[in-house]
Amino acid sequence: MDSLASYFSMGGYAGYVWSAYAITAVVMVALALLTWRGLKGREQELKELQDIIPGRRGRSHDGVAEKG
Amino acid sequence: MHRFANPARFLRLASVIQPWTAAVTLLLIGAGLYFGLLVSPADYQQGETVRIMYVHVPAAWVAMAAYSCMAGASAVGLIWKHPLADLIAKSASPIGASFTFLCLVTGSLWGKPMWGTWWAWDARLTSMLILFFLYLGHMALLNAFDDPGRGMKAAAILALAGFVNVPVIKFSVDWWNTLHQPASVTRLGMPKIDPSMLLPLLLMGVGFTMFFVTVLLLRVRLEVLAAKIRAIRLTQIHGMPGADPSGEALG
Amino acid sequence: MSRLSEIIRRDLRLALRQGSDSVMVVTFFVLTVVLFPFGLGPETNLLERTSAGVLWVTALLASMLSLDRLFLADYEDGSLELLALTPTALELLVIGKVVAHWLTTGLPLMVAAPVLAVLLHMHADGFGTLLLTMLLGTPTLSLIGAMGAALVLGARRGGVLLSLLVLPLYVPVLILGVGAIDAAVQGLPADGLLLMLGGFLLGALPLAPWAAAAALRQALE
């Protein structure tokens, strides 16, 4: 346990080393997650739009009316 | 609709290779963390803080590579008017800005124990700070227009102008730094690279690059879909292209 | 060439008729520089040491003041579209605008700078170099600024955006300009730095109008 504690203390620089890794992890994970969620959101939106307008041609006017 | 012919092929291709790039990213970064945090020794001068290098330096690499990618895509978009290239340039800049930010923050966290100060006007950090502003300008210009197409074109010109300027900025900042280098601040030199340090550095470097590729693909897919949605909405508002303009589209 | 002088004369006439631009830019320059002794304290040594930097930073900001209107008036009243239809290349139009902008802002700044340098106790050896750096540097500012102004045409909050785009690109001019003055004050040769400043101007001379013209074409599409 002692070696583990000394490992995590990073020679007294724990605050710097671990916060550098933590902020990198947070930014990278947030970037990936936000992009992923944005993509899923757009996919959903596109699906809804195409459901409203079957074939996307001819009935676009109804689509507007339904959307209100 | 030929505008989307090529992006459609891209969408298919991207969704096929994406799981692989994601897997490789996880593998490389996992291995990089293992070697960087557990196997590699502490530097005899910088102690354990040297481990910050394994995130700081790869972040700097990706920050610069993303700008080159952005400028290259902008050139392709301007010269060949390839719609996908514009979207790649648009998608690259937020990722590049994030990594520039990471490079600055981790550099600061490395500087505090090494220099005794959070920020030093070190040549590399200063160049990175200016790169960060270039990214911010690019992103702001992209979103400053009501017509997203116009924003992308203007941002493409800016990206190229910035790219031409980067070597001049880098040179002048380096020169300025050697002139004003205060004697008390020891330079944050790269530690002499030992093979045990090179391995995690390279693993993380390639891992970060693969992360960039993965997220870039995701973002380009997102932008392609957004453009499609915008096109559909426009036809809803203005009526179908080629349809009777006096139609009751808005009625 | 006659087209070019025509464009320059037209812009100068407009600037003179409105009359305020040059006066406003110089007033801003003088006022802001005069603020520095209040912020830093009137100590002669400190002011002397910081004078080159203060003058150049303030000059950067002052030269940006009138930038956002460089193409905006012509863009909004439609004359830019008419000018684009004439056989004159847009690049030439941009160069004409840049020359007019420099004559109405860069040149007045250059005239005002030595007076302010006296107020900041700049060392006598720095004056000649100060004028030279201004002569070589301010046209570059106008060139890069014209590109920025063309890029933000039609953008929301164009004025603020313009400073975000242009200021990072101004950094080399600032560093080289201040460096040359400091070198001259310390009795070191400044020719190399002045040459680099000139080189930057020569590089910007073809590239910036080209990029600005491309941006104008995008804006007019």
Coordinates of C-alpha atoms in Angstrom, one line a residue:
Chain A
M1 CA 0.0 0.0 0.0
D2 CA 2.9 2.3 0.8
S3 CA 4.3 2.0 -2.7
L4 CA 0.9 2.6 -4.2
A5 CA 0.6 5.8 -2.1
S6 CA 4.0 6.9 -3.1
Y7 CA 3.2 6.2 -6.7
F8 CA 0.1 8.4 -6.6
S9 CA 2.0 11.2 -4.8
M10 CA 4.2 11.4 -8.0
G11 CA 7.2 12.5 -6.0
G12 CA 5.2 15.3 -4.4
Y13 CA 4.0 16.6 -7.8
A14 CA 0.7 14.7 -7.7
G15 CA -1.4 17.9 -8.1
Y16 CA 0.3 18.9 -11.3
V17 CA 0.7 15.5 -12.9
W18 CA -2.8 14.2 -12.2
S19 CA -4.6 17.4 -13.0
A20 CA -2.8 17.5 -16.3
Y21 CA -4.0 14.0 -17.1
A22 CA -7.5 14.7 -15.7
I23 CA -8.1 17.9 -17.8
T24 CA -6.8 16.1 -20.9
A25 CA -9.2 13.2 -20.2
V26 CA -12.1 15.6 -19.5
V27 CA -11.6 17.7 -22.7
M28 CA -11.1 14.6 -24.9
V29 CA -14.1 12.7 -23.5
A30 CA -16.3 15.8 -23.7
L31 CA -15.2 16.5 -27.3
A32 CA -16.0 12.9 -28.3
L33 CA -19.3 12.8 -26.4
L34 CA -20.6 16.1 -27.5
T35 CA -19.8 15.3 -31.1
W36 CA -21.4 11.9 -30.8
R37 CA -24.6 13.3 -29.2
G38 CA -24.7 16.0 -31.9
L39 CA -24.5 13.4 -34.6
K40 CA -27.2 11.3 -33.1
G41 CA -29.4 14.4 -32.7
R42 CA -29.0 15.3 -36.4
E43 CA -29.7 11.7 -37.4
Q44 CA -32.9 11.8 -35.4
E45 CA -33.9 15.2 -36.8
L46 CA -33.3 14.0 -40.4
K47 CA -35.3 10.9 -39.8
E48 CA -38.2 12.9 -38.5
L49 CA -38.0 15.3 -41.4
Q50 CA -38.0 12.4 -43.9
D51 CA -40.9 10.7 -42.1
I52 CA -43.0 13.8 -42.4
I53 CA -42.2 14.1 -46.1
P54 CA -42.4 10.6 -47.6
G55 CA -40.1 10.5 -50.5
R56 CA -39.2 14.1 -49.8
R57 CA -40.9 15.2 -52.9
G58 CA -44.4 16.5 -53.8
R59 CA -45.8 16.6 -50.3
S60 CA -43.5 19.2 -48.7
H61 CA -46.4 21.6 -48.3
D62 CA -48.2 19.1 -46.0
G63 CA -44.9 18.8 -44.1
V64 CA -44.9 22.5 -43.3
A65 CA -48.6 22.4 -42.3
E66 CA -48.0 19.5 -39.9
K67 CA -45.0 21.1 -38.4
G68 CA -47.4 24.0 -37.7
Chain B
M1 CA -28.7 17.1 -55.6
H2 CA -25.3 16.2 -57.0
R3 CA -23.9 18.1 -54.1
F4 CA -24.6 15.2 -51.8
A5 CA -23.5 12.5 -54.2
N6 CA -20.0 12.5 -52.9
P7 CA -20.8 13.1 -49.2
A8 CA -23.2 10.1 -49.4
R9 CA -20.3 7.9 -50.4
F10 CA -18.3 9.5 -47.6
L11 CA -21.0 8.8 -45.0
R12 CA -20.9 5.1 -45.9
L13 CA -17.1 5.0 -45.9
A14 CA -16.8 6.9 -42.6
S15 CA -19.3 4.6 -40.8
V16 CA -17.3 1.6 -41.9
I17 CA -13.8 2.8 -40.9
Q18 CA -14.9 4.6 -37.8
P19 CA -15.1 1.7 -35.4
W20 CA -11.6 0.7 -36.4
T21 CA -10.1 4.2 -35.8
A22 CA -11.9 4.3 -32.5
A23 CA -10.6 1.0 -31.4
V24 CA -7.0 1.9 -32.5
T25 CA -7.3 5.1 -30.6
L26 CA -8.3 3.4 -27.4
L27 CA -5.6 0.8 -27.8
L28 CA -2.8 3.3 -28.4
I29 CA -3.8 5.7 -25.7
G30 CA -4.3 2.8 -23.3
A31 CA -0.8 1.4 -24.1
G32 CA 0.6 5.0 -23.9
L33 CA -0.9 5.5 -20.5
Y34 CA 0.5 2.1 -19.3
F35 CA 4.0 2.8 -20.5
G36 CA 3.9 6.5 -19.6
L37 CA 2.5 6.2 -16.1
L38 CA 3.8 2.8 -15.0
V39 CA 6.7 1.6 -17.0
S40 CA 8.7 4.6 -17.9
P41 CA 11.1 6.0 -15.2
A42 CA 11.0 9.5 -13.8
D43 CA 13.4 12.0 -15.4
Y44 CA 16.5 12.5 -13.2
Q45 CA 16.2 16.3 -13.6
Q46 CA 12.5 16.9 -13.8
G47 CA 11.4 14.0 -11.6
E48 CA 7.8 12.7 -12.0
T49 CA 6.6 15.9 -13.6
V50 CA 8.1 14.6 -16.8
R51 CA 5.1 12.5 -17.2
I52 CA 3.1 15.6 -18.1
M53 CA 5.1 15.6 -21.3
Y54 CA 3.2 12.5 -22.5
V55 CA 0.0 14.6 -22.8
H56 CA 1.5 18.0 -23.4
V57 CA 3.7 17.2 -26.4
P58 CA 1.1 15.0 -28.2
A59 CA -1.5 17.8 -27.7
A60 CA 0.9 20.2 -29.3
W61 CA 1.4 17.9 -32.2
V62 CA -2.3 17.5 -32.8
A63 CA -2.9 21.2 -32.4
M64 CA -0.4 21.9 -35.2
A65 CA -1.5 19.0 -37.4
A66 CA -5.1 20.0 -37.1
Y67 CA -4.2 23.5 -38.4
S68 CA -2.4 22.0 -41.4
C69 CA -5.3 19.7 -42.0
M70 CA -7.7 22.7 -41.8
A71 CA -5.5 24.8 -44.2
G72 CA -5.2 21.9 -46.6
A73 CA -8.9 21.2 -46.6
S74 CA -9.6 25.0 -47.0
A75 CA -7.3 25.1 -50.1
V76 CA -9.0 22.1 -51.6
G77 CA -12.4 23.7 -50.9
L78 CA -11.4 27.0 -52.4
I79 CA -9.7 25.6 -55.5
W80 CA -11.9 22.6 -56.4
K81 CA -15.0 23.8 -54.6
H82 CA -15.4 20.4 -53.1
P83 CA -18.2 20.6 -50.5
L84 CA -16.7 17.9 -48.3
A85 CA -13.4 19.8 -48.0
D86 CA -15.2 22.8 -46.6
L87 CA -16.9 20.6 -44.0
I88 CA -13.6 19.0 -43.0
A89 CA -12.1 22.4 -42.5
K90 CA -15.1 23.5 -40.4
S91 CA -15.0 20.3 -38.3
A92 CA -11.2 20.4 -37.7
S93 CA -11.0 23.8 -36.0
P94 CA -12.9 23.1 -32.8
I95 CA -10.9 20.0 -32.3
G96 CA -7.7 21.8 -33.0
A97 CA -8.7 24.6 -30.6
S98 CA -9.4 22.0 -27.9
F99 CA -6.0 20.5 -28.3
T100 CA -4.3 23.9 -28.3
F101 CA -6.1 24.7 -25.1
L102 CA -4.9 21.4 -23.6
C103 CA -1.4 22.1 -24.7
L104 CA -1.5 25.5 -23.0
V105 CA -3.1 24.2 -19.8
T106 CA -0.8 21.2 -19.4
G107 CA 2.2 23.4 -20.3
S108 CA 1.2 25.7 -17.5
L109 CA 0.8 22.7 -15.1
W110 CA 4.3 21.6 -16.1
G111 CA 5.7 25.1 -15.8
K112 CA 4.6 25.7 -12.3
P113 CA 6.8 23.0 -10.7
M114 CA 9.6 23.5 -13.2
W115 CA 9.8 27.3 -13.6
G116 CA 8.0 28.1 -10.4
T117 CA 5.4 30.1 -12.3
W118 CA 2.2 29.2 -14.1
W119 CA 3.1 31.1 -17.2
A120 CA 6.4 32.0 -18.8
W121 CA 6.7 33.8 -22.1
D122 CA 8.5 30.8 -23.5
A123 CA 8.7 30.8 -27.3
R124 CA 6.8 27.6 -27.8
L125 CA 4.0 28.4 -25.3
T126 CA 3.7 31.9 -26.8
S127 CA 3.4 30.5 -30.4
M128 CA 0.7 28.1 -29.1
L129 CA -1.2 31.0 -27.5
I130 CA -1.2 32.8 -30.9
L131 CA -2.3 29.6 -32.6
F132 CA -5.2 29.4 -30.1
F133 CA -6.3 32.9 -31.1
L134 CA -6.0 31.9 -34.8
Y135 CA -8.4 29.0 -34.1
L136 CA -10.8 31.2 -32.2
G137 CA -10.9 33.7 -35.0
H138 CA -11.5 30.9 -37.5
M139 CA -14.4 29.5 -35.4
A140 CA -15.9 33.0 -34.8
L141 CA -15.8 33.8 -38.6
L142 CA -17.3 30.4 -39.4
N143 CA -20.4 31.2 -37.3
A144 CA -20.7 34.9 -38.0
F145 CA -22.8 34.7 -41.1
D146 CA -26.4 33.8 -41.6
D147 CA -25.5 31.8 -44.7
P148 CA -23.2 28.9 -43.5
G149 CA -21.7 28.6 -46.9
R150 CA -20.4 32.1 -46.9
G151 CA -18.9 31.5 -43.4
M152 CA -17.1 28.5 -44.7
K153 CA -15.7 30.3 -47.7
A154 CA -14.5 33.3 -45.6
A155 CA -13.0 31.0 -43.0
A156 CA -11.2 29.1 -45.7
I157 CA -9.5 32.2 -46.9
L158 CA -8.6 33.1 -43.3
A159 CA -7.2 29.6 -42.6
L160 CA -4.9 30.0 -45.6
A161 CA -3.8 33.5 -44.7
G162 CA -3.1 32.2 -41.2
F163 CA -1.2 29.2 -42.5
V164 CA 1.0 31.5 -44.6
N165 CA 1.6 33.7 -41.5
V166 CA 2.3 30.9 -39.0
P167 CA 6.0 30.5 -40.0
V168 CA 6.5 34.3 -39.8
I169 CA 4.8 34.4 -36.4
K170 CA 6.8 31.4 -35.2
F171 CA 10.1 33.0 -36.3
S172 CA 9.4 36.4 -34.8
V173 CA 8.2 34.9 -31.5
D174 CA 11.3 32.7 -31.3
W175 CA 13.5 35.7 -32.0
W176 CA 11.7 37.9 -29.5
N177 CA 12.0 35.2 -26.9
T178 CA 15.8 34.8 -27.3
L179 CA 16.0 38.6 -26.9
H180 CA 14.0 38.8 -23.7
Q181 CA 14.9 35.4 -22.1
P182 CA 15.2 36.3 -18.4
A183 CA 18.2 34.6 -16.9
S184 CA 16.3 33.4 -13.9
V185 CA 13.9 31.2 -15.8
T186 CA 15.4 27.9 -16.9
R187 CA 14.1 26.8 -20.2
L188 CA 11.6 24.0 -20.2
G189 CA 13.9 21.9 -22.4
M190 CA 12.8 18.6 -23.7
P191 CA 14.4 16.1 -21.3
K192 CA 17.0 14.0 -23.1
I193 CA 14.7 11.4 -24.7
D194 CA 15.4 7.9 -23.4
P195 CA 13.9 5.0 -25.3
S196 CA 11.7 4.3 -22.3
M197 CA 10.3 7.8 -22.7
L198 CA 10.1 7.8 -26.5
L199 CA 7.8 4.7 -26.6
P200 CA 5.0 6.2 -24.5
L201 CA 5.5 9.6 -26.2
L202 CA 5.1 8.0 -29.6
L203 CA 2.2 5.8 -28.5
M204 CA 0.3 8.8 -27.1
G205 CA 1.2 10.9 -30.1
V206 CA -0.2 8.5 -32.6
G207 CA -3.1 7.7 -30.3
F208 CA -4.0 11.4 -30.1
T209 CA -3.8 11.7 -33.8
M210 CA -6.1 8.7 -34.3
F211 CA -8.5 10.4 -31.8
F212 CA -8.4 13.5 -33.9
V213 CA -9.2 11.4 -37.0
T214 CA -12.0 9.6 -35.3
V215 CA -13.7 12.8 -33.9
L216 CA -13.1 14.6 -37.2
L217 CA -14.9 11.8 -39.1
L218 CA -17.8 12.1 -36.6
R219 CA -18.0 15.8 -37.0
V220 CA -17.9 15.7 -40.7
R221 CA -20.7 13.2 -40.7
L222 CA -22.6 15.6 -38.4
E223 CA -22.0 18.5 -40.7
V224 CA -23.1 16.5 -43.8
L225 CA -26.4 15.7 -42.0
A226 CA -26.8 19.3 -40.9
A227 CA -26.4 20.5 -44.4
K228 CA -28.9 17.9 -45.6
I229 CA -31.4 19.1 -42.9
R230 CA -30.8 22.7 -43.9
A231 CA -31.5 21.9 -47.6
I232 CA -34.7 20.1 -46.7
R233 CA -35.9 22.9 -44.5
L234 CA -35.1 25.4 -47.3
T235 CA -37.1 23.5 -49.8
Q236 CA -39.9 23.5 -47.3
I237 CA -39.8 27.2 -47.0
H238 CA -39.2 28.2 -50.6
G239 CA -41.0 25.3 -52.2
M240 CA -39.2 22.6 -54.2
P241 CA -36.5 23.9 -56.6
G242 CA -38.1 24.0 -60.0
A243 CA -41.6 23.8 -58.6
D244 CA -44.2 26.5 -59.4
P245 CA -42.8 29.5 -57.4
S246 CA -46.3 30.8 -56.8
G247 CA -47.2 27.5 -55.1
E248 CA -48.8 27.6 -51.7
A249 CA -45.6 26.5 -50.0
L250 CA -45.9 29.1 -47.3
G251 CA -49.7 29.0 -47.2
Chain C
M1 CA -2.6 52.7 -63.2
S2 CA -5.0 55.6 -63.9
R3 CA -7.7 53.4 -62.6
L4 CA -5.7 52.8 -59.4
S5 CA -5.2 56.6 -58.9
E6 CA -8.9 57.1 -59.6
I7 CA -9.9 54.7 -56.9
I8 CA -7.4 56.2 -54.5
R9 CA -8.6 59.8 -55.3
R10 CA -12.2 58.7 -54.9
D11 CA -11.6 57.2 -51.4
L12 CA -9.5 60.2 -50.3
R13 CA -12.2 62.6 -51.4
L14 CA -14.8 60.6 -49.5
A15 CA -12.5 60.5 -46.4
L16 CA -11.8 64.2 -46.7
R17 CA -15.5 65.1 -47.1
Q18 CA -16.4 63.1 -44.0
G19 CA -13.2 64.6 -42.6
S20 CA -13.2 62.9 -39.3
D21 CA -11.3 59.6 -39.9
S22 CA -7.7 60.8 -39.7
V23 CA -8.4 63.2 -36.9
M24 CA -10.2 60.5 -34.9
V25 CA -7.4 58.0 -35.5
V26 CA -4.7 60.4 -34.4
T27 CA -6.8 61.6 -31.4
F28 CA -7.2 58.0 -30.3
F29 CA -3.5 57.4 -30.7
V30 CA -2.5 60.5 -28.7
L31 CA -5.1 60.0 -26.0
T32 CA -4.3 56.3 -25.5
V33 CA -0.5 56.9 -25.4
V34 CA -1.0 59.7 -22.9
L35 CA -2.9 57.3 -20.7
F36 CA 0.1 55.1 -20.2
P37 CA 2.1 57.5 -18.0
F38 CA -1.0 57.6 -15.7
G39 CA -1.0 53.8 -15.6
L40 CA 2.7 53.2 -15.3
G41 CA 3.8 56.3 -13.4
P42 CA 5.8 59.2 -14.7
E43 CA 9.2 57.7 -13.9
T44 CA 11.4 58.6 -16.8
N45 CA 13.4 55.4 -17.0
L46 CA 10.3 53.2 -17.1
L47 CA 8.6 55.3 -19.8
E48 CA 11.8 55.4 -21.9
R49 CA 12.1 51.6 -21.7
T50 CA 8.5 51.0 -22.6
S51 CA 8.1 53.8 -25.1
A52 CA 8.6 51.7 -28.3
G53 CA 6.2 49.0 -27.2
V54 CA 3.6 51.5 -26.1
L55 CA 3.8 53.4 -29.3
W56 CA 3.6 50.3 -31.5
V57 CA 0.8 48.6 -29.6
T58 CA -1.3 51.8 -29.6
A59 CA -0.6 52.3 -33.3
L60 CA -1.9 48.7 -34.0
L61 CA -5.1 49.5 -32.2
A62 CA -5.5 52.9 -33.8
S63 CA -4.9 51.6 -37.3
M64 CA -7.8 49.1 -36.7
L65 CA -10.3 51.8 -35.8
S66 CA -11.4 52.7 -39.3
L67 CA -10.8 49.3 -40.8
D68 CA -14.4 47.9 -40.5
R69 CA -15.7 50.7 -42.7
L70 CA -13.0 50.1 -45.4
F71 CA -15.4 48.2 -47.7
L72 CA -18.6 48.4 -45.7
A73 CA -20.0 51.7 -47.1
D74 CA -19.4 50.6 -50.7
Y75 CA -20.8 47.1 -49.9
E76 CA -24.0 48.5 -48.4
D77 CA -24.8 51.1 -51.1
G78 CA -24.0 48.6 -53.9
S79 CA -21.1 50.5 -55.4
L80 CA -18.8 47.6 -54.6
E81 CA -20.9 45.4 -56.9
L82 CA -20.7 48.0 -59.6
L83 CA -16.9 48.3 -59.1
A84 CA -16.6 44.5 -59.4
L85 CA -18.4 44.6 -62.7
T86 CA -16.0 47.0 -64.2
P87 CA -13.0 45.5 -66.0
T88 CA -10.7 46.6 -63.3
A89 CA -9.5 43.7 -61.2
L90 CA -10.8 43.6 -57.7
E91 CA -7.2 43.2 -56.5
L92 CA -6.5 46.7 -57.9
L93 CA -9.5 48.0 -56.1
V94 CA -8.2 46.5 -52.9
I95 CA -4.8 48.1 -53.4
G96 CA -6.4 51.4 -54.0
K97 CA -8.4 51.1 -50.8
V98 CA -5.3 50.1 -48.9
V99 CA -3.3 53.1 -50.2
A100 CA -6.1 55.4 -49.3
H101 CA -6.4 53.8 -45.8
W102 CA -2.7 54.1 -45.3
L103 CA -2.7 57.8 -46.4
T104 CA -5.6 58.6 -44.0
T105 CA -4.4 56.5 -41.0
G106 CA -0.8 55.2 -41.3
L107 CA 0.7 58.4 -42.4
P108 CA -1.0 60.6 -39.7
L109 CA 0.1 58.0 -37.1
M110 CA 3.7 58.3 -38.5
V111 CA 3.6 62.0 -38.1
A112 CA 2.2 61.9 -34.6
A113 CA 4.5 59.1 -33.3
P114 CA 7.7 61.3 -32.9
V115 CA 5.8 63.9 -30.9
L116 CA 4.5 61.2 -28.6
A117 CA 7.9 59.6 -28.4
V118 CA 9.1 62.9 -26.9
L119 CA 6.4 62.7 -24.3
L120 CA 7.5 59.2 -23.4
H121 CA 11.2 60.2 -23.2
M122 CA 12.3 57.9 -25.9
H123 CA 16.0 58.0 -26.4
A124 CA 17.1 60.3 -29.3
D125 CA 18.8 57.4 -31.1
G126 CA 15.4 55.7 -31.5
F127 CA 13.6 58.4 -33.4
G128 CA 14.9 57.7 -36.9
T129 CA 14.3 54.0 -36.5
L130 CA 10.8 54.7 -35.1
L131 CA 9.9 56.6 -38.3
L132 CA 11.4 53.9 -40.5
T133 CA 9.6 51.1 -38.7
M134 CA 6.3 53.0 -38.9
L135 CA 7.0 53.6 -42.6
L136 CA 7.6 49.9 -43.3
G137 CA 5.1 48.5 -40.7
T138 CA 1.9 50.5 -41.0
P139 CA 1.4 49.7 -44.7
T140 CA 1.5 46.0 -43.7
L141 CA -1.1 46.7 -41.1
S142 CA -3.4 48.3 -43.7
L143 CA -2.8 45.3 -46.1
I144 CA -3.6 42.6 -43.5
G145 CA -6.4 44.8 -42.2
A146 CA -8.0 45.1 -45.6
M147 CA -8.1 41.3 -45.9
G148 CA -9.8 41.1 -42.5
A149 CA -12.3 43.9 -43.5
A150 CA -13.2 42.0 -46.7
L151 CA -13.6 38.7 -44.7
V152 CA -16.1 40.2 -42.2
L153 CA -18.3 41.9 -44.8
G154 CA -21.9 41.1 -44.0
A155 CA -21.0 39.3 -40.8
R156 CA -22.7 39.8 -37.5
R157 CA -20.7 42.0 -35.1
G158 CA -18.1 42.5 -37.8
G159 CA -16.2 45.2 -35.9
V160 CA -15.3 43.0 -32.9
L161 CA -14.8 40.0 -35.1
L162 CA -12.3 42.0 -37.2
S163 CA -10.0 42.6 -34.3
L164 CA -10.0 38.9 -33.3
L165 CA -9.0 38.0 -36.9
V166 CA -6.4 40.7 -37.5
L167 CA -4.6 41.1 -34.2
P168 CA -2.9 37.7 -34.1
L169 CA -1.6 38.3 -37.6
Y170 CA -0.2 41.7 -36.5
V171 CA 2.1 40.1 -34.0
P172 CA 5.2 39.9 -36.3
V173 CA 5.0 43.6 -37.2
L174 CA 4.8 44.5 -33.5
I175 CA 7.7 42.3 -32.6
L176 CA 9.9 43.4 -35.4
G177 CA 9.0 47.1 -35.1
V178 CA 9.6 47.3 -31.4
G179 CA 12.7 45.1 -31.7
A180 CA 14.3 47.4 -34.3
I181 CA 13.7 50.5 -32.2
D182 CA 15.1 48.9 -29.1
A183 CA 18.1 47.7 -31.0
A184 CA 18.7 51.3 -32.3
V185 CA 18.4 52.7 -28.8
Q186 CA 20.9 50.2 -27.5
G187 CA 23.3 51.1 -30.2
L188 CA 22.9 47.8 -32.0
P189 CA 22.4 47.5 -35.8
A190 CA 18.8 47.5 -36.7
D191 CA 19.1 47.1 -40.4
G192 CA 18.4 43.3 -40.3
L193 CA 15.1 43.8 -38.5
L194 CA 14.1 46.7 -40.8
L195 CA 14.9 44.5 -43.7
M196 CA 12.7 41.7 -42.3
L197 CA 9.9 44.3 -41.7
G198 CA 10.3 45.3 -45.3
G199 CA 10.3 41.7 -46.4
F200 CA 7.0 41.2 -44.5
L201 CA 5.6 44.2 -46.3
L202 CA 6.8 42.8 -49.7
G203 CA 5.2 39.5 -48.9
A204 CA 1.9 41.0 -47.8
L205 CA 1.8 43.3 -50.8
P206 CA 0.7 40.7 -53.4
L207 CA -0.8 38.1 -51.0
A208 CA -3.2 40.3 -48.9
P209 CA -4.9 42.1 -51.8
W210 CA -5.3 38.7 -53.5
A211 CA -6.9 37.2 -50.4
A212 CA -9.0 40.3 -49.9
A213 CA -10.3 40.2 -53.5
A214 CA -11.2 36.5 -53.1
A215 CA -13.1 37.4 -49.9
L216 CA -14.9 40.3 -51.7
R217 CA -15.9 37.9 -54.5
Q218 CA -17.4 35.6 -51.8
A219 CA -19.2 38.5 -50.2
L220 CA -20.7 39.6 -53.5
E221 CA -21.8 36.1 -54.6

